[in-house]
Amino acid sequence: MAFITARDRAVSYLLSLADPADAARAEERIRVAPAGSGDLGHEAETVRRAWSTTRRLPVSVLHWVMQQDDPELNVLVCHHPSADDAIRRQILRGVPCAPGTTRSVLRVSPRLSRTAEEPPLPKHFHALGLIGTLREAHTMAAGRSAAAMVLDRHDWAAVARADTERALPGYTRWALAVRHDCPPELRRQFGTHPKFHNRVRAAGAFDSPEQFALEHAPAVDVLGVLFLGRRLFPQRLTDASDALRPLVREYLGGSTEAWAVLAQLVDDFQGSTEELVITAGAVA
């Protein structure tokens, strides 16, 4: 079975957002089928292989997969090189991540419980507790280690209260801000300066799938991730697709020439998906 390229994954996902008649004409021109149009078994294998060969993923993407609360998907997340201590700890402790869930614990796949180990606890954690440990972090390494102990929405609420009462150390705030599950309102509490915003995004932490779809770059990486979404994070993919669909239909639409230009540009284009789509339409 041929491995689908990054270029084909990107174009395939965008074709899935076009009007079906327009997508059919573009497919005939550029020989790339829309995502989800093939055999389900073949698609599942394509997604699995694409996931395993994508070496760097934004932590927010891992979080969207975790929000499925699927123990077997969590195996993929836990084993991915981009998973940090916070992600591994949550998965191994069975912390549910789905928005609004009432479950207190999630089943952990035997494939993980037999082979994976939880990251070590920060020094003096038992003596100082969560907030005390966060306040004692005076290096980036200590900040990351302390931030990895925040497990669920109750911990995040305690962190927000503590920071409001007395600002947490800078290293701690930064380590918390780039957590996969940091609440957006708390990120804004930690910092609103454009440089802070850009550093958070560069670290792979996004407030929403729409933000990731429209702002992150390069486009080929973003679209490659969204191609996986139908299988791995369908609920959050809807938000990203809804943000991109109007752009695709306005600037690419039924123009087979625009689709051909996009297919030529996407591999080396360094801008965002929004910039890519607008550029392809303008060139055509």
Steps between C-alpha positions, in 0.01 A plus 500: 500500500649837395556751779301820451732802489478813715395695190220254423376502861485880496319528167270209581382667819431832326309319222270355767394859582409593142161460338484133389463590132796738518704238687426241230630731226810590700567133580495418130751778434749436783434130570444534875181372660323689784565370851250235604403403146688170490473157656464521880760233569748665266430840658555367853838356402595823323417702812691260726812519285478877463467540879796273573726687255404853611784562743388835640141582591361803686399400853151636432455239228591226746245650739224487237568129454493453878158670510359194326560312828587192296756279681643367174541847349672598823760231430587685177522827690709365788754341264535805276833688535313829549320376813638670813495395866163666561336306218654168600403548865138578414468202268663254741278621785188470283404867523199565269543793260169525309331839555222475756572135584358364825736202513751508784744253348570355157610144422870478421593266217687188617757583233595804709446371852748217436771700325486872586613671819369826643753788503668561838343740750660841552730533799313584823160463329352302790619760750405812306191390309411614148489876552804499728698308239394743227610795716840344570590455131793732429635335184333396176559132579338540842212692345432226248524229764257685728260588217481132403326428832185692402258220414142621453261795502500514881879545500473767230243688709739489799785627280288791372406601857860479620628713211227759562590522869873529428657460158679169455871506398574575136638154422190342648264725306679421175500124564128512581416720200643247253320206660274316255193557719561846647163683499507788246386754759791401726746534211375856456543557874863385472577742215344697215806656338537405130843350566354276770215402267742412219725294730201303628388426144852405395506254791194327352234620746180638348179628650290330231517288184394810300808685623724209403339469156522869413819619672753217525764444232623353279172409336612154390554398864167643615306334218681171556381502860144590404501214249538268801215664688213307346630189674678642805311813613176529298322728746773765500564456126154640436605834650813519284312399185228757560768771523674397176203403284395856402859579393522187285170568328571870443860486376522151345142398431458338162821639349705197403788735423496635858503146636793411273694807620428407863625146443825644359548752782405306812819301559727805527255769611608641838188701583169402657222306331298819460794664320552190283139484384482874425835489316398203284176672406680825417767330288240305305 
